[in-house]
Amino acid sequence: MKTFHLAAKPTSFPSPRRLLSTAALVLCATTLAACSKDEAPKESKPGQALASVNGEEITVLQLNEELQRLGVGAQQQQVAGKQVLQALIDRELLESEAAKEKLDRDPKVMQAIERARSLIIAQAYMQKRIGEPQRPSQAEVEDYFNKNPQFFSNRKQFAMNELILAASDLTPEVRAAADSAKSLEEVAVFLDARNIKYGRAQVTRSTADLNAQLSAKLLSMQKGQLFAVKEGDRAMLISIAEVRDAPVTLAIAAPQITQYLTNKKNKELAAAEIQRLRGTAKIAYLNKEYEPNPNAPAGGSPAAAPAAGDPAGAGDPAATAVATAPAGQSSVAPPPESGPTTDKSALERGVAGLK
């Protein structure tokens, strides 16, 4: 019996309401990065004032900036604007209290402020350098569609049944029983006889959800074949109930392929710019222990590669400057072909876990 990890199902896009709720928390949390009001000269804020908090105005321009960062559409701005304004008021209150306690002089806060400043400036440079996102042509979209039939025209869907139990209960005895069982029901009877607790579930995965090697392994299994999956403190005994065709047409896949290829191109441009700058710079490692392997890719570390889903200000210039593939990508969207983090983790969860 084989043991491996299945790639997780993609999550769905967060709703605008949830984004706004999250934004309120972020707006409150970021107050500690504000400069001290007691020592810094006050500057007038341009724009029509919407509210005043202890004499400090919150303007239309500030609100519009927050709405733009959240990606709120025109039809939702009136309702969303009221919620975001409340978040701005909360941030102003927290900022004022932080200033009174001189938290902006805390070494950790000062370091965070400097880091945020550096990232914002680097991101602005990269955005200026790359310019507008370069969208692929119709021919490029069709070419990607035709070269990746496993994601689209030949897409397969796996329907699987599971028995879920504690990982500690997946003993050699249970494994042996599963190996000799002809069905998942036989395993369930075995577990019942030994008072081993378990739950049942049905899952569906497709060749667009999983990396190519893991998909190939599943396609090679016969209907009803059992295998085991370990995931943290739980284990699953799984049988393949059905493998069915689930093709996706070019018309449906085109928008997502377009987005994927646009993101991929922008990441390549960002990486090329980083490589150009490194090639013209004099970089000296004063501590040789931190000197990168000469055979490593340019950048030398995971942080140097654009990361999908990296929030603005949370990653390196290349990662934060370019548009990235949205979290919650649908199963008809092509998964990253060469993203080191995504591909490696999928491999570790999948084929590398086969025993």
XYZ file of C-alpha atoms in Angstrom:
355
model
C 0.000 0.000 0.000
C 1.354 3.416 -0.947
C 1.560 6.386 1.405
C 1.728 9.968 0.141
C 0.286 13.439 0.580
C -2.322 14.948 -1.686
C -2.038 18.602 -2.658
C -4.590 20.740 -0.874
C -7.676 21.982 -2.667
C -7.399 25.584 -3.835
C -9.177 28.030 -1.611
C -11.811 30.404 -2.933
C -11.492 34.136 -3.475
C -12.349 36.146 -0.342
C -15.510 38.182 -0.662
C -15.384 42.014 -0.704
C -17.065 42.036 2.724
C -14.394 39.751 4.120
C -11.668 41.869 2.525
C -13.054 44.941 4.214
C -13.237 43.187 7.565
C -9.631 42.083 7.182
C -8.638 45.565 6.055
C -10.026 47.043 9.260
C -7.737 44.815 11.308
C -4.765 45.637 9.104
C -5.459 49.344 9.330
C -5.554 49.101 13.111
C -2.414 46.998 13.336
C -0.299 49.235 11.121
C -0.659 52.223 13.415
C 2.519 51.303 15.284
C 4.465 52.190 12.160
C 3.355 55.843 12.336
C 5.709 58.710 13.147
C 5.381 60.545 16.460
C 2.893 63.374 16.280
C 4.401 65.084 19.315
C 7.769 65.630 17.627
C 6.976 65.681 13.890
C 5.557 68.899 12.405
C 1.962 68.564 11.310
C 1.296 68.844 7.609
C -1.986 69.831 6.076
C -3.755 66.975 4.319
C -5.171 67.866 0.901
C -8.699 66.856 0.046
C -12.136 67.254 1.514
C -12.300 66.244 5.173
C -14.702 63.403 5.966
C -14.139 63.198 9.706
C -12.108 64.761 12.492
C -10.592 62.696 15.305
C -9.294 64.848 18.169
C -8.518 67.572 15.637
C -6.877 65.278 13.086
C -8.722 65.188 9.760
C -9.408 62.132 7.629
C -9.842 63.163 4.007
C -11.450 61.872 0.824
C -8.001 61.260 -0.645
C -7.079 58.995 2.263
C -10.315 57.056 1.908
C -9.917 56.693 -1.856
C -6.373 55.413 -1.367
C -7.594 52.683 0.990
C -10.456 51.720 -1.342
C -8.048 51.493 -4.262
C -5.676 49.259 -2.288
C -8.590 46.980 -1.424
C -9.681 46.819 -5.050
C -13.243 47.888 -4.235
C -15.410 48.317 -7.339
C -17.359 51.482 -8.120
C -20.718 49.898 -7.260
C -19.514 48.916 -3.790
C -17.644 52.071 -2.869
C -20.475 53.822 -1.059
C -21.130 50.938 1.334
C -17.480 49.967 1.582
C -16.430 53.583 2.082
C -18.405 53.830 5.313
C -16.758 50.710 6.700
C -13.276 51.750 5.651
C -13.776 55.226 7.141
C -14.517 53.593 10.487
C -11.301 51.611 10.138
C -9.404 54.844 9.413
C -10.892 56.408 12.528
C -9.786 53.398 14.569
C -6.296 53.681 13.112
C -6.165 57.392 13.968
C -7.161 56.650 17.569
C -4.522 53.947 17.925
C -1.911 56.124 16.243
C -2.573 58.931 18.709
C -2.276 56.632 21.710
C 0.904 55.075 20.322
C 2.390 58.552 19.876
C 1.567 59.482 23.491
C 3.466 56.428 24.689
C 6.318 57.133 22.215
C 6.050 53.678 20.741
C 7.487 55.045 17.500
C 10.818 55.222 19.362
C 10.781 51.545 20.249
C 13.778 49.917 18.467
C 11.653 47.135 16.996
C 9.073 49.613 15.695
C 11.779 51.836 14.213
C 13.278 48.823 12.460
C 9.854 47.865 11.078
C 9.319 51.438 9.834
C 12.662 51.418 8.050
C 11.929 48.036 6.491
C 8.523 49.201 5.260
C 10.057 52.386 3.833
C 12.736 50.403 1.986
C 10.196 47.974 0.517
C 7.842 50.741 -0.630
C 10.627 52.605 -2.409
C 11.975 49.434 -4.009
C 8.480 48.454 -5.103
C 7.874 51.882 -6.635
C 11.092 51.570 -8.629
C 10.201 48.104 -9.892
C 6.698 49.181 -10.904
C 8.137 52.122 -12.812
C 10.762 49.935 -14.461
C 8.369 47.193 -15.548
C 5.503 49.491 -16.474
C 2.082 48.227 -17.413
C 1.516 44.447 -17.305
C 2.282 42.850 -20.662
C -0.695 40.754 -21.670
C -0.120 37.722 -23.898
C -1.479 37.516 -27.421
C -4.339 35.221 -28.383
C -1.801 32.994 -30.133
C 0.235 32.644 -26.921
C -2.879 31.748 -24.941
C -3.875 29.105 -27.483
C -0.331 27.746 -27.554
C -0.311 27.276 -23.767
C -3.717 25.619 -23.922
C -2.575 23.177 -26.612
C 0.733 22.348 -24.885
C -0.908 21.536 -21.525
C -3.774 19.143 -22.303
C -3.602 17.664 -18.776
C -4.945 20.959 -17.442
C -7.597 21.458 -20.103
C -8.666 19.181 -22.981
C -7.475 15.961 -21.273
C -8.250 17.028 -17.734
C -9.167 14.083 -15.486
C -11.104 14.185 -12.236
C -10.561 11.739 -9.370
C -13.472 10.876 -7.072
C -12.147 9.253 -3.892
C -13.560 7.839 -0.664
C -11.716 8.241 2.628
C -11.537 6.762 6.096
C -9.968 9.369 8.381
C -8.232 8.303 11.579
C -5.508 9.480 13.929
C -2.019 9.102 12.482
C -0.997 7.138 15.584
C -3.683 4.557 14.728
C -2.142 3.829 11.336
C -0.140 0.973 12.833
C 1.615 -1.823 10.909
C -1.371 -4.020 11.740
C -3.800 -1.530 10.173
C -1.539 -1.140 7.146
C -1.397 -4.902 6.672
C -5.183 -5.133 6.900
C -5.555 -2.376 4.301
C -3.047 -4.081 2.009
C -5.030 -7.310 2.038
C -8.489 -5.707 1.938
C -10.482 -5.757 -1.288
C -12.467 -2.633 -0.417
C -12.561 0.312 1.952
C -15.558 -1.280 3.651
C -13.445 -4.252 4.673
C -11.014 -1.875 6.342
C -13.903 -0.159 8.125
C -15.062 -3.508 9.516
C -11.514 -4.206 10.697
C -11.338 -0.815 12.457
C -14.759 -1.307 14.068
C -13.716 -4.697 15.457
C -10.771 -3.046 17.201
C -12.665 0.061 18.371
C -10.464 2.363 16.301
C -12.300 5.633 15.745
C -12.528 7.004 12.222
C -14.599 9.295 10.052
C -15.697 9.148 6.437
C -15.310 11.659 3.637
C -15.519 11.991 -0.134
C -13.011 14.152 -1.995
C -12.508 15.206 -5.593
C -9.219 16.215 -7.197
C -8.234 16.835 -10.803
C -5.073 16.751 -12.860
C -5.144 20.553 -12.740
C -5.047 20.509 -8.909
C -2.070 18.148 -8.573
C 1.464 18.152 -9.905
C 2.056 16.053 -13.005
C 3.951 13.237 -11.254
C 1.290 12.732 -8.597
C -1.470 12.824 -11.214
C 0.376 10.146 -13.182
C 0.601 7.963 -10.063
C -3.133 8.239 -9.439
C -3.946 7.539 -13.081
C -1.867 4.370 -12.903
C -3.931 3.007 -9.996
C -6.907 0.750 -10.538
C -10.428 1.619 -9.455
C -10.880 0.628 -5.811
C -7.150 0.441 -5.093
C -6.301 1.566 -1.562
C -3.513 3.884 -0.489
C -2.661 5.785 2.693
C -2.059 9.497 3.191
C -0.473 11.070 6.260
C -1.220 14.710 6.971
C 0.014 16.031 10.297
C -1.676 14.247 13.190
C -4.207 12.447 11.015
C -4.121 9.730 8.390
C -6.475 8.821 5.557
C -7.099 5.457 3.963
C -8.310 6.260 0.456
C -9.716 4.362 -2.468
C -10.287 5.698 -5.956
C -13.999 5.428 -6.673
C -13.938 6.870 -10.175
C -11.729 8.596 -12.703
C -13.709 10.586 -15.238
C -13.022 13.003 -18.056
C -13.492 16.661 -17.099
C -12.322 18.686 -20.112
C -12.196 22.470 -20.124
C -12.631 24.451 -23.332
C -10.349 27.220 -24.534
C -13.183 29.751 -24.163
C -13.478 28.977 -20.435
C -9.757 28.654 -19.764
C -8.571 31.689 -21.781
C -9.086 34.399 -19.093
C -7.169 32.419 -16.495
C -4.413 31.469 -18.913
C -4.107 35.143 -19.831
C -3.758 36.126 -16.185
C -1.261 33.356 -15.530
C 0.944 34.243 -18.515
C 0.771 37.955 -17.619
C 1.937 37.237 -14.076
C 4.643 34.895 -15.330
C 5.990 37.496 -17.760
C 6.042 40.227 -15.122
C 7.898 37.959 -12.706
C 10.466 37.227 -15.391
C 10.938 40.957 -16.031
C 11.339 41.612 -12.305
C 13.861 38.784 -11.959
C 15.794 40.082 -14.981
C 15.985 43.558 -13.478
C 17.261 42.181 -10.172
C 19.866 40.169 -12.078
C 20.913 43.278 -14.044
C 21.344 45.316 -10.871
C 23.342 42.541 -9.226
C 25.560 42.348 -12.283
C 26.495 46.039 -12.057
C 26.782 46.229 -8.260
C 29.780 45.545 -6.021
C 28.465 43.082 -3.442
C 30.913 41.980 -0.735
C 30.064 39.413 1.934
C 31.819 40.485 5.118
C 30.786 37.248 6.831
C 31.765 34.397 4.532
C 29.275 32.049 6.211
C 26.481 33.970 4.486
C 28.103 33.927 1.068
C 25.790 32.075 -1.349
C 26.705 28.960 -3.238
C 28.224 30.038 -6.575
C 26.066 27.415 -8.312
C 22.852 28.829 -6.798
C 20.462 30.914 -8.961
C 20.826 34.691 -8.955
C 19.467 36.065 -5.740
C 20.687 33.057 -3.777
C 17.768 32.692 -1.379
C 14.044 31.925 -1.331
C 13.315 35.576 -0.520
C 14.868 36.644 -3.809
C 12.265 34.889 -5.933
C 8.854 36.412 -6.614
C 6.336 34.705 -4.335
C 2.731 34.219 -5.348
C 0.306 35.796 -2.953
C 2.952 37.867 -1.175
C 1.208 40.899 0.357
C 2.520 44.345 -0.492
C 5.340 45.273 1.825
C 5.823 41.689 2.994
C 8.320 40.443 0.433
C 11.256 41.495 -1.697
C 11.051 44.105 -4.481
C 10.578 41.522 -7.221
C 7.793 39.814 -5.319
C 5.916 42.929 -4.318
C 6.305 44.830 -7.569
C 4.582 42.439 -9.910
C 1.072 41.101 -10.118
C 0.818 37.527 -8.880
C -1.560 34.685 -9.518
C -4.602 35.033 -7.251
C -4.991 32.735 -4.285
C -7.882 30.415 -4.780
C -7.094 29.790 -8.414
C -9.780 27.591 -9.893
C -8.966 24.045 -10.909
C -9.148 25.013 -14.595
C -6.265 27.430 -14.159
C -2.744 26.240 -14.977
C -0.608 25.701 -11.879
C 2.848 27.316 -11.799
C 5.284 25.497 -14.048
C 8.510 26.572 -12.418
C 7.680 28.312 -9.171
C 10.238 26.876 -6.714
C 8.095 27.103 -3.596
C 4.838 25.816 -5.055
C 6.341 23.031 -7.139
C 8.702 21.821 -4.425
C 6.068 21.742 -1.710
C 3.655 19.883 -3.989
C 6.369 17.369 -4.767
C 7.212 16.900 -1.088
C 3.537 16.337 -0.259
C 3.069 14.029 -3.203
C 5.499 11.768 -4.979
C 8.335 12.239 -2.487
C 6.044 10.785 0.163
C 5.438 7.507 -1.647
C 6.536 4.515 0.412
